[in-house]
Amino acid sequence: MMRIIPLGGLGEIGLNMMVFESDGSSFIVDAGLMFPEDYMLGVDFVIPDMSYIKANKSKILGIVLTHAHEDHIGALPYLLEIVNVPIFGTPFTLGVVRHKLEEQGLLQSAALHEISPREKLKLGDFELEFIRVSHSAADGVGMAIKTPFGLVVHTGDFKISHSSINGMATDVSKFAQCGEEGVLALLSDSTNVEKEGYTISEQEVGETLIRIATGRKGRIIIGLFASSITRIQQVVDIAAKLNRKIIFNGRSIETSVNIAKNLGYIRVPAGMEIDIDQVNEFADDEIVIVTTGSQGEPMAALARMSSGSHKQIKIKKEDTVIFSSKFIPGNEKAIAKIINDLYRRGADVIYEKISAIHVSGHAFQEELKLMINLTRPQYFIPIHGEYRHLILHTRLAEQVGIAKENVLLTENGQVIEFDENRGSVGDSVITGRVLIDGKGVGDVGRSVLKERRDLSEDGIVVVNMAIDEETGIVVYGPEIVSRGFVFETESGHLLEDAKGIILEVIEEVGPEVPGRVDKIRSKIQVALRKHFSFTIRRRPIILPLILEI
């Protein structure tokens, strides 16, 4: 039997991780993270639950990466702590991975192996052939996987672009060749299934960008994803046409550009690139700045420019700021704040809603249909998307001729099984989300998040006091300290009344009562909760700190 086990990425955007498994061997495709949702207070990011991998690590022969976006490689350092097996990826993908692992101190122990499109790789019972796909990250690949029961095609993140600036167009002929050979199952990217038609071309975006940039008197500042190598090359070419110098600002941008330059994926004319510290040595109409922070990240360069805290770049009235990236759902408020602040500082701001300055890296409906028609699979499995995306993709597959009973709709943890006779959805394995907070891995759970939410909404009241162990008399306090609750100077009699309630509780529990301090602590919490709820309709966390001396 052959099994396909999604551990993340089916039912959400991000966390992409999948296991391909036969009775004798297995391998992992991608190891992605997800950025925290609004209710995950204080959480840095989220990774998939890897319990299944931990329980079956003896069979795993390798990790295959489709491309260099964080939702596909971000959890790799945590995966390597469980299973240290060879990692396979294209040159740019491994360049980004190498930098990430070096920062984590894991590079020395990692085995990185470069692969190329149309190259084959044998992993136990599986033979993989890599297929070039066009995506917003450079060097993306899908794969054709020969399994004991037939050929499985995994598209990775893709779009079908018939014109390519960097020579990395989707290899349509190879997908068609797979269709000629016979495809058992197609696993296809569902992210943009809601969008009708075709994605616009990079050439159109380039034409829009040069039209916007031409004739501008001030600096041109462009925020984009660090992995958008094609877009960065377009910006370099535009700057060259306008006789402007170019500055790359932001750690992730600088890292990606250096990797891409070393691989020959980005070409910057000699003498054109300058350092950020040289920005004031040239006239404003001689400068183009490529920077980070197009998603509203609070510490990124664009956010610091908008707040006036960037050391080298102060926004001026004739500056033009271009957000050349899609607004990721959940980031809209943060991005809107930066745009508003940039406008306040006098800049002209151009973004997706007012101009076609971004092209998606994910296929629209007509491209998704084309992928199904090229590969002509027996079974269709939608991947990479929220549940509504998966549902809509199944309907699209049925429209182009896939039998309803051969559409396998699954979510994370549900095992897809193939044998000599058929494919089906079998039992589930343990999966879920692990929250990363600082150096803590999984130590923040629902109860901690609830406490953080309670603290954020109603604050905390701390009661400090000391009691004589023998007599039970209060020798210090009660002192009340509040945070995020009320201004103590404006609380009137509220906190004084609370002190009286505390003293009444102490009188009720005599010195002879066993476990007196614990009982006092519990009664104080109940009494103060009632008091604050009745008087000001708030329910702060009550934390009594009682010392017996």
Coordinates of N, CA and C in Angstrom, one line a residue, residues 413-510:
G413 N -4.0 15.4 8.3 CA -4.1 14.2 9.2 C -4.8 13.1 8.5
Q414 N -5.7 13.3 7.5 CA -6.4 12.3 6.8 C -5.5 11.6 5.8
V415 N -5.4 10.3 5.9 CA -4.5 9.5 5.1 C -5.1 9.1 3.8
I416 N -4.5 9.4 2.7 CA -4.9 9.0 1.4 C -4.2 7.7 1.0
E417 N -4.9 6.6 0.7 CA -4.3 5.3 0.5 C -4.6 4.8 -0.9
F418 N -3.5 4.2 -1.5 CA -3.6 3.6 -2.8 C -3.1 2.2 -2.8
D419 N -3.9 1.3 -3.4 CA -3.4 -0.1 -3.6 C -3.6 -0.5 -5.1
E420 N -3.6 -1.8 -5.4 CA -3.7 -2.2 -6.8 C -5.0 -1.9 -7.4
N421 N -6.0 -1.7 -6.5 CA -7.4 -1.6 -7.0 C -7.9 -0.2 -7.0
R422 N -7.6 0.6 -6.0 CA -8.3 1.9 -5.9 C -7.6 2.9 -4.9
G423 N -8.0 4.1 -5.0 CA -7.5 5.1 -4.0 C -8.7 5.5 -3.1
S424 N -8.4 5.8 -1.9 CA -9.4 6.1 -0.9 C -8.8 7.0 0.2
V425 N -9.7 7.6 1.0 CA -9.3 8.3 2.2 C -9.5 7.3 3.4
G426 N -8.4 7.0 4.1 CA -8.4 6.1 5.2 C -8.5 6.8 6.5
D427 N -7.8 6.1 7.5 CA -7.8 6.7 8.9 C -7.1 8.0 9.0
S428 N -7.1 8.6 10.2 CA -6.4 9.8 10.4 C -5.2 9.5 11.3
V429 N -4.2 10.4 11.2 CA -3.1 10.4 12.1 C -3.1 11.6 13.0
I430 N -2.3 11.7 14.0 CA -2.2 12.9 14.9 C -1.5 14.0 14.1
T431 N -2.2 15.1 14.1 CA -1.7 16.3 13.5 C -2.2 17.5 14.2
G432 N -1.8 18.7 13.8 CA -2.3 19.9 14.5 C -1.3 21.0 14.4
R433 N -1.4 22.0 15.3 CA -0.5 23.1 15.3 C 0.3 23.2 16.5
V434 N 1.6 23.5 16.4 CA 2.5 23.7 17.5 C 2.9 25.2 17.5
L435 N 2.7 25.9 18.6 CA 3.0 27.3 18.7 C 4.4 27.6 19.1
I436 N 5.1 28.4 18.4 CA 6.5 28.8 18.8 C 6.5 30.2 19.4
D437 N 6.9 30.3 20.6 CA 7.0 31.6 21.3 C 8.4 31.7 21.9
G438 N 9.2 32.6 21.3 CA 10.6 32.7 21.7 C 11.3 31.3 21.4
K439 N 12.0 30.8 22.4 CA 12.6 29.5 22.3 C 11.7 28.4 22.7
G440 N 10.5 28.7 23.2 CA 9.6 27.7 23.6 C 8.9 27.0 22.4
V441 N 8.9 25.7 22.3 CA 8.3 24.9 21.2 C 7.1 24.1 21.8
G442 N 5.9 24.6 21.6 CA 4.7 23.9 22.0 C 4.4 24.0 23.5
D443 N 5.1 24.9 24.2 CA 4.7 25.1 25.6 C 3.7 26.2 25.8
V444 N 3.2 26.8 24.7 CA 2.0 27.7 24.8 C 0.8 27.0 24.2
G445 N -0.1 26.7 25.0 CA -1.3 26.0 24.6 C -2.6 26.9 24.8
R446 N -3.7 26.2 24.7 CA -5.0 27.0 24.8 C -5.2 27.7 26.1
S447 N -4.8 27.1 27.2 CA -5.0 27.7 28.5 C -4.1 28.9 28.6
V448 N -2.8 28.9 28.1 CA -2.0 30.1 28.1 C -2.5 31.2 27.3
L449 N -3.0 30.8 26.1 CA -3.6 31.8 25.2 C -4.8 32.5 25.8
K450 N -5.6 31.7 26.5 CA -6.8 32.2 27.2 C -6.4 33.2 28.3
E451 N -5.3 32.8 29.1 CA -4.8 33.7 30.1 C -4.3 35.0 29.5
R452 N -3.6 34.9 28.4 CA -3.1 36.1 27.7 C -4.2 37.0 27.2
R453 N -5.3 36.4 26.7 CA -6.4 37.1 26.3 C -7.1 37.8 27.4
D454 N -7.3 37.1 28.5 CA -7.9 37.7 29.7 C -7.1 38.9 30.2
L455 N -5.7 38.7 30.3 CA -4.9 39.8 30.7 C -5.0 41.0 29.8
S456 N -5.1 40.7 28.5 CA -5.1 41.8 27.5 C -6.4 42.6 27.6
E457 N -7.5 41.9 28.0 CA -8.8 42.5 28.0 C -9.1 43.2 29.3
D458 N -8.8 42.6 30.5 CA -9.2 43.1 31.8 C -8.0 43.4 32.7
G459 N -6.8 43.0 32.4 CA -5.7 43.4 33.2 C -5.5 42.4 34.4
I460 N -4.6 42.8 35.3 CA -4.3 42.0 36.5 C -4.3 42.8 37.7
V461 N -4.7 42.3 38.8 CA -4.6 42.9 40.1 C -3.8 42.0 41.1
V462 N -2.7 42.5 41.6 CA -1.8 41.7 42.5 C -2.0 42.2 43.9
V463 N -2.2 41.3 44.8 CA -2.4 41.6 46.2 C -1.1 41.1 47.0
N464 N -0.4 42.0 47.5 CA 0.8 41.7 48.3 C 0.5 41.9 49.8
M465 N 0.9 40.8 50.6 CA 0.7 41.0 52.1 C 1.5 39.9 52.8
A466 N 1.8 40.2 54.1 CA 2.5 39.2 54.9 C 1.7 39.0 56.2
I467 N 1.6 37.8 56.7 CA 0.8 37.4 57.8 C 1.7 36.7 58.9
D468 N 1.5 37.1 60.1 CA 2.3 36.4 61.2 C 1.8 35.0 61.3
E469 N 2.7 34.1 61.3 CA 2.3 32.7 61.2 C 1.6 32.2 62.5
E470 N 2.0 32.7 63.7 CA 1.5 32.3 64.9 C 0.1 33.0 65.3
T471 N 0.1 34.3 65.1 CA -1.1 35.0 65.5 C -2.1 35.2 64.4
G472 N -1.6 35.1 63.1 CA -2.5 35.4 62.0 C -2.8 36.8 61.7
I473 N -2.0 37.7 62.4 CA -2.2 39.2 62.2 C -1.5 39.6 60.9
V474 N -2.1 40.5 60.2 CA -1.4 41.1 59.0 C -0.3 42.0 59.4
V475 N 0.9 41.7 59.1 CA 2.0 42.6 59.5 C 2.5 43.5 58.3
Y476 N 2.0 43.2 57.1 CA 2.4 44.0 56.0 C 1.2 44.0 55.0
G477 N 0.8 45.1 54.5 CA -0.3 45.2 53.5 C -1.7 45.2 54.1
P478 N -2.7 44.9 53.4 CA -2.6 44.5 52.0 C -2.2 45.6 51.0
E479 N -1.2 45.4 50.1 CA -0.9 46.4 49.1 C -1.4 45.8 47.8
I480 N -2.1 46.7 47.0 CA -2.7 46.3 45.8 C -2.0 47.1 44.6
V481 N -1.5 46.2 43.7 CA -0.9 46.8 42.5 C -1.7 46.3 41.3
S482 N -2.1 47.2 40.4 CA -2.8 46.8 39.2 C -2.1 47.2 37.9
R483 N -2.2 46.3 36.9 CA -1.7 46.6 35.6 C -2.7 46.3 34.5
G484 N -3.0 47.3 33.6 CA -4.0 47.1 32.6 C -5.4 47.0 33.1
F485 N -5.6 47.5 34.3 CA -6.9 47.4 35.0 C -7.6 48.8 35.2
V486 N -7.0 49.6 36.1 CA -7.4 51.0 36.3 C -6.2 51.8 36.6
F487 N -6.2 53.1 36.3 CA -5.2 54.0 36.9 C -5.4 54.2 38.4
E488 N -4.4 53.8 39.1 CA -4.6 53.8 40.6 C -4.9 55.3 41.1
T489 N -4.4 56.3 40.4 CA -4.6 57.6 40.8 C -6.1 58.1 40.5
E490 N -6.7 57.4 39.6 CA -8.1 57.7 39.2 C -9.1 56.7 39.7
S491 N -8.7 55.8 40.5 CA -9.6 54.7 40.9 C -10.5 55.1 42.0
G492 N -10.4 56.2 42.6 CA -11.3 56.7 43.7 C -11.2 55.7 44.9
H493 N -12.3 55.3 45.3 CA -12.4 54.3 46.5 C -12.3 52.9 46.1
L494 N -12.2 52.6 44.8 CA -12.3 51.2 44.3 C -11.2 50.3 45.0
L495 N -10.0 50.7 44.9 CA -8.9 49.9 45.5 C -8.9 49.9 47.0
E496 N -9.3 51.1 47.6 CA -9.4 51.1 49.1 C -10.5 50.2 49.6
D497 N -11.6 50.2 48.9 CA -12.7 49.2 49.2 C -12.2 47.8 49.1
A498 N -11.4 47.6 48.1 CA -10.9 46.2 47.9 C -10.0 45.8 49.1
K499 N -9.2 46.7 49.6 CA -8.4 46.4 50.8 C -9.3 46.0 52.0
G500 N -10.4 46.7 52.1 CA -11.3 46.4 53.2 C -11.9 45.0 53.1
I501 N -12.2 44.6 51.8 CA -12.7 43.3 51.5 C -11.7 42.2 51.9
I502 N -10.4 42.5 51.6 CA -9.4 41.5 51.9 C -9.3 41.3 53.4
L503 N -9.3 42.4 54.1 CA -9.2 42.3 55.6 C -10.4 41.5 56.2
E504 N -11.5 41.7 55.6 CA -12.7 41.0 56.1 C -12.5 39.5 55.8
V505 N -11.9 39.1 54.7 CA -11.7 37.7 54.4 C -10.7 37.1 55.4
I506 N -9.7 37.9 55.8 CA -8.7 37.4 56.7 C -9.3 37.1 58.1
E507 N -10.2 38.0 58.5 CA -10.9 37.9 59.8 C -11.8 36.6 59.8
E508 N -12.4 36.3 58.6 CA -13.3 35.1 58.6 C -12.5 33.8 58.7
V509 N -11.2 33.8 58.3 CA -10.4 32.6 58.4 C -9.5 32.7 59.5
G510 N -9.8 32.0 60.6 CA -9.0 32.2 61.9 C -7.6 31.5 61.7

